[in-house]
CSV table of C-alpha atoms in Angstrom, one decimal:
chain,number,residue,atom,x,y,z
A,1,MET,CA,11.5,5.9,-44.5
A,2,LEU,CA,13.4,2.6,-44.4
A,3,SER,CA,13.6,2.8,-40.5
A,4,ALA,CA,9.8,3.5,-40.4
A,5,LEU,CA,9.2,0.3,-42.4
A,6,PHE,CA,11.4,-1.9,-40.3
A,7,MET,CA,13.7,-0.9,-37.5
A,8,GLY,CA,17.4,-0.9,-38.4
A,9,LEU,CA,17.1,-0.6,-42.2
A,10,GLY,CA,17.9,3.1,-42.1
A,11,GLN,CA,21.0,2.4,-40.1
A,12,PHE,CA,22.1,-0.3,-42.6
A,13,SER,CA,21.6,2.1,-45.5
A,14,ASN,CA,23.8,4.7,-43.7
A,15,GLY,CA,26.5,2.1,-43.1
A,16,LYS,CA,25.8,1.8,-39.3
A,17,ILE,CA,25.9,-2.0,-39.1
A,18,VAL,CA,26.0,-2.3,-35.3
A,19,LYS,CA,23.1,0.0,-34.7
A,20,GLY,CA,21.2,-1.7,-37.5
A,21,ILE,CA,21.6,-5.1,-35.9
A,22,LEU,CA,20.5,-3.8,-32.5
A,23,PHE,CA,17.3,-2.1,-33.7
A,24,SER,CA,16.5,-5.0,-36.0
A,25,ALA,CA,16.9,-7.5,-33.2
A,26,ILE,CA,14.5,-5.5,-31.0
A,27,GLU,CA,11.8,-5.5,-33.7
A,28,LEU,CA,12.3,-9.2,-34.5
A,29,TYR,CA,12.0,-10.2,-30.8
A,30,ILE,CA,8.8,-8.2,-30.5
A,31,LEU,CA,7.2,-9.7,-33.6
A,32,LEU,CA,8.2,-13.3,-32.9
A,33,CYS,CA,8.1,-13.7,-29.2
A,34,THR,CA,5.8,-11.1,-27.5
A,35,ILE,CA,2.7,-10.7,-29.6
A,36,PRO,CA,0.7,-13.4,-27.8
A,37,TYR,CA,1.7,-12.0,-24.4
A,38,PHE,CA,0.7,-8.5,-25.4
A,39,GLN,CA,-2.7,-9.7,-26.7
A,40,HIS,CA,-3.6,-11.6,-23.5
A,41,SER,CA,-2.2,-8.8,-21.2
A,42,LEU,CA,-4.2,-6.1,-22.9
A,43,TRP,CA,-7.3,-8.3,-22.8
A,44,GLY,CA,-6.8,-8.7,-19.1
A,45,LEU,CA,-6.3,-5.0,-18.5
A,46,PHE,CA,-9.5,-4.1,-20.2
A,47,THR,CA,-11.7,-6.9,-18.8
A,48,LEU,CA,-10.0,-7.6,-15.4
A,49,GLY,CA,-11.2,-11.2,-15.9
A,50,VAL,CA,-14.5,-12.9,-16.7
A,51,THR,CA,-14.4,-16.1,-14.6
A,52,ARG,CA,-13.9,-16.2,-10.9
A,53,GLN,CA,-11.0,-18.3,-9.8
A,54,HIS,CA,-11.6,-21.7,-8.2
A,55,PHE,CA,-9.7,-24.9,-7.6
A,56,ILE,CA,-10.1,-28.2,-9.4
A,57,ASN,CA,-8.0,-31.1,-8.2
A,58,GLY,CA,-5.7,-28.7,-6.4
A,59,LYS,CA,-5.1,-26.5,-9.5
A,60,ALA,CA,-6.4,-23.0,-9.8
A,61,THR,CA,-8.6,-22.1,-12.8
A,62,GLY,CA,-10.2,-18.9,-13.7
A,63,ASP,CA,-9.0,-15.3,-13.6
A,64,ASN,CA,-7.2,-13.3,-10.9
A,65,SER,CA,-8.1,-9.7,-11.5
A,66,ILE,CA,-5.1,-8.2,-9.8
A,67,ASN,CA,-2.6,-10.4,-11.7
A,68,LEU,CA,-4.4,-9.4,-14.9
A,69,LEU,CA,-4.2,-5.7,-14.0
A,70,MET,CA,-0.5,-5.9,-13.1
A,71,ASN,CA,0.3,-7.8,-16.3
A,72,GLY,CA,-1.6,-5.4,-18.4
A,73,LEU,CA,0.2,-2.4,-16.9
A,74,LEU,CA,3.5,-4.1,-17.4
A,75,CYS,CA,2.5,-4.7,-21.0
A,76,VAL,CA,1.7,-1.0,-21.4
A,77,ILE,CA,5.2,-0.1,-20.1
A,78,LEU,CA,6.9,-2.5,-22.5
A,79,LEU,CA,4.8,-1.2,-25.4
A,80,ALA,CA,5.8,2.3,-24.5
A,81,LEU,CA,9.5,1.3,-24.4
A,82,ALA,CA,9.1,-0.4,-27.7
A,83,LEU,CA,7.5,2.7,-29.2
A,84,LEU,CA,10.3,4.8,-27.8
A,85,ALA,CA,12.9,2.5,-29.4
A,86,TYR,CA,11.0,2.8,-32.7
A,87,VAL,CA,11.0,6.6,-32.6
A,88,LEU,CA,14.7,6.7,-31.6
A,89,ASN,CA,15.4,4.4,-34.5
A,90,ILE,CA,13.8,6.8,-37.0
A,91,VAL,CA,15.4,9.9,-35.4
A,92,ASP,CA,18.9,8.2,-35.4
A,93,ALA,CA,18.6,7.3,-39.0
A,94,TYR,CA,17.5,10.8,-40.0
A,95,LYS,CA,20.3,12.5,-38.0
A,96,THR,CA,23.0,10.1,-39.3
A,97,GLY,CA,21.9,10.7,-42.9
A,98,LYS,CA,22.0,14.5,-42.4
A,99,LEU,CA,25.5,14.2,-40.9
A,100,SER,CA,26.7,12.1,-43.8
A,101,GLU,CA,25.4,14.6,-46.3
A,102,CYS,CA,27.3,17.4,-44.4
A,103,GLY,CA,30.4,15.4,-44.2
A,104,SER,CA,30.5,15.6,-40.4
A,105,GLU,CA,30.2,11.8,-40.0
A,106,LYS,CA,33.7,11.3,-41.5
A,107,GLN,CA,35.3,12.9,-38.5
A,108,LYS,CA,33.9,10.4,-36.0
A,109,PRO,CA,35.7,7.1,-35.3
A,110,LYS,CA,34.2,4.3,-37.2
A,111,GLY,CA,33.7,0.6,-36.5
A,112,ILE,CA,32.4,-1.2,-33.5
A,113,LEU,CA,34.9,0.4,-31.0
A,114,GLY,CA,33.9,3.9,-32.2
A,115,THR,CA,30.2,3.1,-31.9
A,116,LEU,CA,30.7,1.7,-28.4
A,117,ASP,CA,32.7,4.7,-27.3
A,118,ARG,CA,30.0,7.1,-28.5
A,119,LEU,CA,27.2,5.0,-26.9
A,120,PHE,CA,29.0,4.4,-23.6
A,121,PRO,CA,27.0,7.1,-21.6
A,122,VAL,CA,23.8,5.4,-23.0
A,123,PHE,CA,24.9,2.0,-21.9
A,124,MET,CA,25.8,3.2,-18.4
A,125,LEU,CA,22.5,5.1,-17.9
A,126,THR,CA,20.2,2.4,-19.3
A,127,PRO,CA,20.3,0.1,-16.3
A,128,ALA,CA,19.3,3.0,-13.9
A,129,PHE,CA,16.5,4.0,-16.3
A,130,ILE,CA,15.2,0.4,-16.4
A,131,VAL,CA,15.3,0.1,-12.7
A,132,SER,CA,13.5,3.4,-12.3
A,133,VAL,CA,10.8,2.3,-14.7
A,134,PHE,CA,10.0,-1.0,-13.0
A,135,LEU,CA,10.6,0.0,-9.4
A,136,VAL,CA,9.1,3.5,-9.4
A,137,LEU,CA,6.8,3.9,-12.4
A,138,PHE,CA,5.2,0.4,-12.3
A,139,PRO,CA,4.1,0.6,-8.6
A,140,MET,CA,2.8,4.1,-9.2
A,141,LEU,CA,0.7,3.0,-12.2
A,142,CYS,CA,-0.7,0.1,-10.2
A,143,SER,CA,-1.7,2.3,-7.4
A,144,PHE,CA,-3.2,4.8,-9.9
A,145,ALA,CA,-5.2,2.1,-11.7
A,146,ILE,CA,-6.6,0.5,-8.5
A,147,ALA,CA,-8.2,3.9,-7.7
A,148,PHE,CA,-10.5,3.4,-10.6
A,149,THR,CA,-11.7,-0.1,-9.6
A,150,ASN,CA,-13.9,-1.5,-6.9
A,151,TYR,CA,-11.1,-3.4,-5.2
A,152,SER,CA,-12.3,-3.5,-1.6
A,153,SER,CA,-13.6,-5.8,1.1
A,154,PRO,CA,-15.8,-7.8,1.5
A,155,TYR,CA,-17.2,-8.5,-2.0
A,156,HIS,CA,-14.4,-7.6,-4.4
A,157,ILE,CA,-11.2,-9.2,-3.1
A,158,PRO,CA,-9.4,-11.4,-5.6
A,159,PRO,CA,-8.8,-14.2,-6.3
A,160,ARG,CA,-12.1,-15.4,-4.9
A,161,ASN,CA,-14.0,-12.5,-6.5
A,162,LEU,CA,-13.4,-10.4,-9.6
A,163,ILE,CA,-13.0,-6.6,-9.6
A,164,SER,CA,-14.1,-4.2,-12.3
A,165,TRP,CA,-13.5,-0.7,-13.5
A,166,VAL,CA,-15.8,2.0,-11.9
A,167,GLY,CA,-14.4,5.1,-13.4
A,168,LEU,CA,-14.4,8.2,-11.1
A,169,ASP,CA,-16.9,6.8,-8.6
A,170,ASN,CA,-14.3,6.4,-5.8
A,171,PHE,CA,-13.2,10.0,-6.2
A,172,LYS,CA,-16.8,11.2,-6.1
A,173,ASN,CA,-17.5,9.1,-3.0
A,174,LEU,CA,-14.5,10.6,-1.2
A,175,LEU,CA,-15.4,14.1,-2.0
A,176,THR,CA,-19.2,14.0,-1.7
A,177,LEU,CA,-20.3,10.9,0.3
A,178,GLY,CA,-21.0,11.9,3.9
A,179,VAL,CA,-18.7,9.8,6.1
A,180,TRP,CA,-15.9,9.6,3.5
A,181,ASN,CA,-16.0,13.3,2.9
A,182,LYS,CA,-16.0,14.2,6.6
A,183,THR,CA,-13.1,11.9,7.3
A,184,PHE,CA,-11.1,13.2,4.3
A,185,VAL,CA,-11.7,16.9,5.2
A,186,GLY,CA,-10.9,16.4,8.9
A,187,ILE,CA,-7.8,14.2,8.4
A,188,GLY,CA,-6.6,16.4,5.5
A,189,THR,CA,-6.9,19.6,7.5
A,190,TRP,CA,-5.0,18.1,10.4
A,191,THR,CA,-2.3,16.8,8.0
A,192,VAL,CA,-1.7,20.2,6.6
A,193,ILE,CA,-1.6,21.8,10.1
A,194,TRP,CA,0.7,19.0,11.3
A,195,ALA,CA,3.1,19.4,8.4
A,196,ILE,CA,3.4,23.1,8.7
A,197,ILE,CA,3.8,23.3,12.5
A,198,SER,CA,6.2,20.4,12.8
A,199,THR,CA,8.3,21.7,10.0
A,200,ALA,CA,8.4,25.3,11.3
A,201,THR,CA,9.1,24.2,14.9
A,202,THR,CA,11.9,21.8,14.1
A,203,TYR,CA,13.5,24.2,11.6
A,204,PHE,CA,13.6,27.3,13.9
A,205,ALA,CA,14.4,25.2,17.0
A,206,GLY,CA,17.3,23.7,15.2
A,207,LEU,CA,18.4,27.2,14.1
A,208,PHE,CA,18.0,28.5,17.7
A,209,LEU,CA,20.1,25.7,19.1
A,210,ALA,CA,22.8,26.2,16.5
A,211,LEU,CA,23.0,29.9,17.3
A,212,LEU,CA,23.3,29.2,21.0
A,213,THR,CA,26.0,26.5,20.6
A,214,ASN,CA,28.0,28.8,18.2
A,215,SER,CA,27.7,31.8,20.5
A,216,LYS,CA,30.9,33.3,21.8
A,217,ALA,CA,29.4,33.4,25.3
A,218,ILE,CA,29.0,29.6,25.4
A,219,SER,CA,31.9,27.5,26.6
A,220,HIS,CA,32.3,23.8,26.1
A,221,LYS,CA,30.5,23.9,22.8
A,222,LYS,CA,31.3,20.3,21.9
A,223,LEU,CA,29.7,19.1,25.2
A,224,TRP,CA,26.5,21.0,24.5
A,225,ARG,CA,26.3,19.8,21.0
A,226,SER,CA,26.8,16.2,22.1
A,227,ILE,CA,24.0,16.6,24.6
A,228,PHE,CA,21.6,17.9,22.0
A,229,VAL,CA,22.6,15.3,19.4
A,230,LEU,CA,21.8,12.4,21.9
A,231,PRO,CA,18.3,11.9,20.6
A,232,MET,CA,19.8,11.0,17.2
A,233,ALA,CA,21.9,8.3,18.7
A,234,MET,CA,18.9,6.2,19.6
A,235,PRO,CA,16.7,4.6,16.9
A,236,GLY,CA,13.6,6.8,16.4
A,237,PHE,CA,11.1,4.0,16.8
A,238,ILE,CA,12.5,3.0,20.2
A,239,SER,CA,12.3,6.6,21.4
A,240,LEU,CA,8.7,6.9,20.2
A,241,LEU,CA,7.7,3.7,21.9
A,242,ILE,CA,9.3,4.9,25.2
A,243,MET,CA,7.5,8.2,24.8
A,244,ARG,CA,4.2,6.3,24.3
A,245,LEU,CA,4.7,4.4,27.5
A,246,ALA,CA,5.8,7.6,29.4
A,247,PHE,CA,2.7,9.5,28.4
A,248,ASN,CA,0.0,6.8,28.8
A,249,GLY,CA,-2.6,7.0,31.5
A,250,MET,CA,-0.6,5.3,34.2
A,251,GLY,CA,2.8,6.3,32.8
A,252,PRO,CA,5.7,7.9,34.7
A,253,VAL,CA,4.7,11.4,33.6
A,254,ASN,CA,1.3,11.2,35.2
A,255,GLN,CA,2.7,9.5,38.3
A,256,LEU,CA,5.1,12.4,38.7
A,257,LEU,CA,2.3,14.9,38.3
A,258,VAL,CA,0.2,13.1,41.0
A,259,LYS,CA,3.1,13.1,43.4
A,260,MET,CA,3.5,16.8,42.8
A,261,GLY,CA,-0.1,17.4,43.7
A,262,PHE,CA,-1.5,17.8,40.2
A,263,GLY,CA,-4.1,15.7,38.5
A,264,LYS,CA,-3.6,13.2,35.7
A,265,VAL,CA,-3.6,14.5,32.2
A,266,GLU,CA,-5.1,12.6,29.3
A,267,TRP,CA,-2.0,12.9,27.2
A,268,LEU,CA,-2.9,10.4,24.5
A,269,THR,CA,-6.7,10.1,24.9
A,270,ASP,CA,-7.7,13.7,24.5
A,271,PRO,CA,-7.6,14.7,20.8
A,272,MET,CA,-6.2,18.2,21.3
A,273,ILE,CA,-3.6,17.2,23.9
A,274,ALA,CA,-2.5,14.2,21.8
A,275,LYS,CA,-1.8,16.5,18.9
A,276,VAL,CA,0.3,18.8,21.1
A,277,VAL,CA,2.2,15.8,22.4
A,278,LEU,CA,2.9,14.7,18.8
A,279,ILE,CA,4.3,18.1,17.9
A,280,VAL,CA,6.5,18.3,21.0
A,281,VAL,CA,7.9,14.8,20.7
A,282,ASN,CA,8.6,15.3,17.0
A,283,LEU,CA,10.4,18.6,17.9
A,284,TRP,CA,12.6,16.7,20.4
A,285,LEU,CA,13.4,14.0,17.9
A,286,SER,CA,14.1,16.2,14.8
A,287,SER,CA,15.6,19.5,16.0
A,288,ALA,CA,19.0,17.9,16.7
A,289,GLY,CA,19.5,17.0,13.0
A,290,ILE,CA,18.5,20.5,12.0
A,291,MET,CA,20.9,22.0,14.6
A,292,VAL,CA,23.9,20.0,13.1
A,293,MET,CA,23.0,21.2,9.6
A,294,MET,CA,22.6,24.8,10.7
A,295,SER,CA,25.9,24.8,12.5
A,296,GLY,CA,27.6,23.9,9.3
A,297,VAL,CA,25.8,26.7,7.5
A,298,LEU,CA,26.6,29.3,10.2
A,299,THR,CA,30.3,28.5,10.1
A,300,GLY,CA,30.3,29.1,6.4
A,301,ILE,CA,29.1,32.6,6.7
A,302,SER,CA,32.0,35.1,6.3
A,303,ARG,CA,32.8,37.0,9.4
A,304,GLU,CA,33.6,40.0,7.3
A,305,LEU,CA,29.9,40.6,6.7
A,306,TYR,CA,29.4,40.9,10.5
A,307,GLU,CA,32.4,43.1,10.9
A,308,ALA,CA,31.4,45.4,8.1
A,309,SER,CA,27.8,45.7,9.5
A,310,ALA,CA,29.1,46.4,13.0
A,311,ILE,CA,31.2,49.3,11.6
A,312,ASP,CA,28.0,50.6,10.0
A,313,GLY,CA,26.3,50.6,13.4
A,314,ALA,CA,24.2,47.3,13.1
A,315,ASN,CA,23.5,45.6,16.4
A,316,GLU,CA,23.3,41.8,16.9
A,317,ARG,CA,19.5,41.7,16.3
A,318,GLN,CA,19.9,43.6,13.0
A,319,GLN,CA,22.7,41.3,12.0
A,320,PHE,CA,20.5,38.3,12.6
A,321,TRP,CA,17.6,39.6,10.5
A,322,LYS,CA,19.6,41.1,7.7
A,323,ILE,CA,22.6,38.7,7.4
A,324,THR,CA,22.2,35.4,9.3
A,325,LEU,CA,18.6,34.5,8.5
A,326,PRO,CA,18.6,35.4,4.8
A,327,LEU,CA,21.8,33.5,4.2
A,328,VAL,CA,20.6,30.5,6.2
A,329,LEU,CA,17.3,30.5,4.3
A,330,TYR,CA,19.1,30.7,1.0
A,331,SER,CA,21.3,27.7,1.8
A,332,THR,CA,18.5,25.5,3.4
A,333,ALA,CA,15.3,26.5,1.5
A,334,PRO,CA,15.2,23.4,-0.6
A,335,LEU,CA,15.7,21.3,2.5
A,336,LEU,CA,12.9,23.1,4.2
A,337,VAL,CA,10.6,22.3,1.3
A,338,MET,CA,11.6,18.7,1.4
A,339,SER,CA,11.1,18.6,5.2
A,340,LEU,CA,7.6,19.9,4.7
A,341,ALA,CA,6.9,17.1,2.2
A,342,GLY,CA,8.5,14.6,4.6
A,343,ASN,CA,6.3,15.7,7.5
A,344,PHE,CA,3.3,15.5,5.3
A,345,ASN,CA,4.0,11.7,5.1
A,346,ASN,CA,5.6,11.3,8.6
A,347,PHE,CA,3.9,8.0,9.2
A,348,GLY,CA,6.3,6.7,11.9
A,349,VAL,CA,5.7,9.4,14.5
A,350,ILE,CA,1.9,9.1,14.2
A,351,TYR,CA,1.8,5.3,14.2
A,352,LEU,CA,4.3,4.6,16.9
A,353,LEU,CA,3.2,7.3,19.4
A,354,THR,CA,-0.6,7.5,19.1
A,355,ASP,CA,-1.6,4.9,16.4
A,356,GLY,CA,-3.9,7.6,15.1
A,357,GLY,CA,-5.9,7.7,18.4
A,358,PRO,CA,-7.9,8.6,20.2
A,359,VAL,CA,-10.9,7.1,18.3
A,360,ASP,CA,-13.2,9.5,16.5
A,361,PRO,CA,-16.6,7.8,15.9
A,362,THR,CA,-17.4,10.3,13.1
A,363,TYR,CA,-14.4,9.2,11.1
A,364,LYS,CA,-14.3,6.1,8.8
A,365,PHE,CA,-11.3,3.9,9.6
A,366,ALA,CA,-9.4,6.8,11.2
A,367,GLY,CA,-8.6,8.4,14.5
A,368,SER,CA,-8.3,12.0,15.7
A,369,THR,CA,-4.5,12.2,15.2
A,370,ASP,CA,-4.3,10.2,12.0
A,371,ILE,CA,-2.8,11.9,9.0
A,372,LEU,CA,-3.5,11.0,5.4
A,373,ILE,CA,-0.7,8.4,5.1
A,374,SER,CA,-1.6,6.6,8.3
A,375,TRP,CA,-5.2,6.6,7.2
A,376,VAL,CA,-4.1,4.9,3.9
A,377,TYR,CA,-2.2,2.3,6.0
A,378,LYS,CA,-5.3,1.5,8.0
A,379,MET,CA,-7.5,1.3,4.9
A,380,THR,CA,-5.1,-1.1,3.2
A,381,LEU,CA,-3.7,-3.5,5.9
A,382,GLN,CA,-6.6,-3.3,8.4
A,383,GLN,CA,-9.7,-2.8,6.3
A,384,SER,CA,-8.8,-3.9,2.8
A,385,GLN,CA,-10.3,-0.8,1.2
A,386,TYR,CA,-7.6,-0.7,-1.5
A,387,ASN,CA,-9.6,1.4,-4.0
A,388,MET,CA,-10.2,4.3,-1.5
A,389,ALA,CA,-6.6,4.1,-0.2
A,390,SER,CA,-5.3,4.5,-3.8
A,391,VAL,CA,-7.6,7.5,-4.3
A,392,VAL,CA,-6.1,9.1,-1.2
A,393,SER,CA,-2.6,8.2,-2.2
A,394,ILE,CA,-3.1,9.9,-5.6
A,395,LEU,CA,-4.4,13.1,-3.8
A,396,ILE,CA,-1.4,13.0,-1.5
A,397,PHE,CA,1.0,12.8,-4.4
A,398,ILE,CA,-0.7,15.7,-6.2
A,399,ILE,CA,-0.7,17.9,-3.1
A,400,ILE,CA,3.0,17.2,-2.3
A,401,ALA,CA,4.1,17.5,-5.9
A,402,VAL,CA,2.4,20.8,-6.4
A,403,VAL,CA,3.5,22.3,-3.1
A,404,SER,CA,7.1,21.1,-3.5
A,405,VAL,CA,7.5,22.2,-7.1
A,406,PHE,CA,5.9,25.6,-6.5
A,407,ASN,CA,8.1,26.3,-3.4
A,408,LEU,CA,11.3,25.0,-5.0
A,409,LYS,CA,10.7,27.2,-8.1
A,410,ARG,CA,10.4,30.2,-5.8
A,411,THR,CA,13.6,29.6,-3.9
A,412,ARG,CA,16.6,31.5,-5.1
A,413,SER,CA,19.0,28.7,-4.2
A,414,PHE,CA,17.0,26.3,-6.4
A,415,ASN,CA,17.3,28.7,-9.4
A,416,GLU,CA,21.0,29.2,-8.7
A,417,GLU,CA,20.7,33.0,-8.4
A,418,ASP,CA,23.3,35.1,-6.6
A,419,MET,CA,22.4,35.8,-3.1
A,420,ILE,CA,24.3,39.1,-2.8
A,421,GLN,CA,23.7,41.6,-5.6
């Protein structure tokens, strides 16, 4: 009850002077130094400003809606942390009192050194927690909040103009308004297809290369592995730009085809062919890394399993399907799920190879090979449609989170179950 009235009083009554000073200092600082900041920040979060910003004698006057929004969200985080400290203060006082009644508290080292020793894990984890809050949670909250505003070009761009809360209108427009809905469905469908195919092809191609390079029939294994790993030695963006030049209309690939008597192919200007090129180039770039990982997994499989299965009459194909593949999937299933999530947001390959092209006149701010994340990029940096970009970002987060959690929960390696029963 004392801690509920004022932070730290419960600790003082239980003889915990250091904890009492810390909790009391937190509440005193909040009451004496931050009340005006909280009032103004919460006002700005609810109103997003009432006066457009303008300059008088070189000084800006008026409200900047984005600054008010960010300050308001920061205020909400600080208030949440203050509430957390308040609850922890009450819980700590209650637990300490209970331990004192039971006599358990006498066994713990007393004094400042004893308190610091017990709180050492908390002190070490607190900086990482604070960094996570302000570098991860704060940007997520800002992006989430913008999705419920009309922050977009040309009439609602601060600081010249104010923005306002519009509720769920942006979500309704994305899902029901003609051009937005067509673009979202088309780009979303291609994003899912791209993520599944690119993940499956790179995974099984890497496994296939690992099996070949680990085969007893192959000599000079190190040489073959070095050749396959070469794509990883060059920065990916350079490789993608080279591929873009190679596959353009007058590039060396088409020139070679012409010399061989074939016609030119619209590698990057035909929507379907451009998508195939994306998948093939991504396969070439990513399969080497999977191969290296698979080689490590394959060498960890006990040879006794294969010897025992051979004695039982199993051939190499049966050994692959009954021993190799299940054990490889068990070891790499979480990585496979994370690879699927990564390809869902594989902005670099799309942007550097095709820039989302070719153009689709029925799409809004997107091309035929754009995926959701590259569409978000175009809406923000090229079209200033920040509200709709935030809506799409939220949907991307929901899709990836649901798919990843669902699949990870279903993998036996994630649940630490025994593979062989």
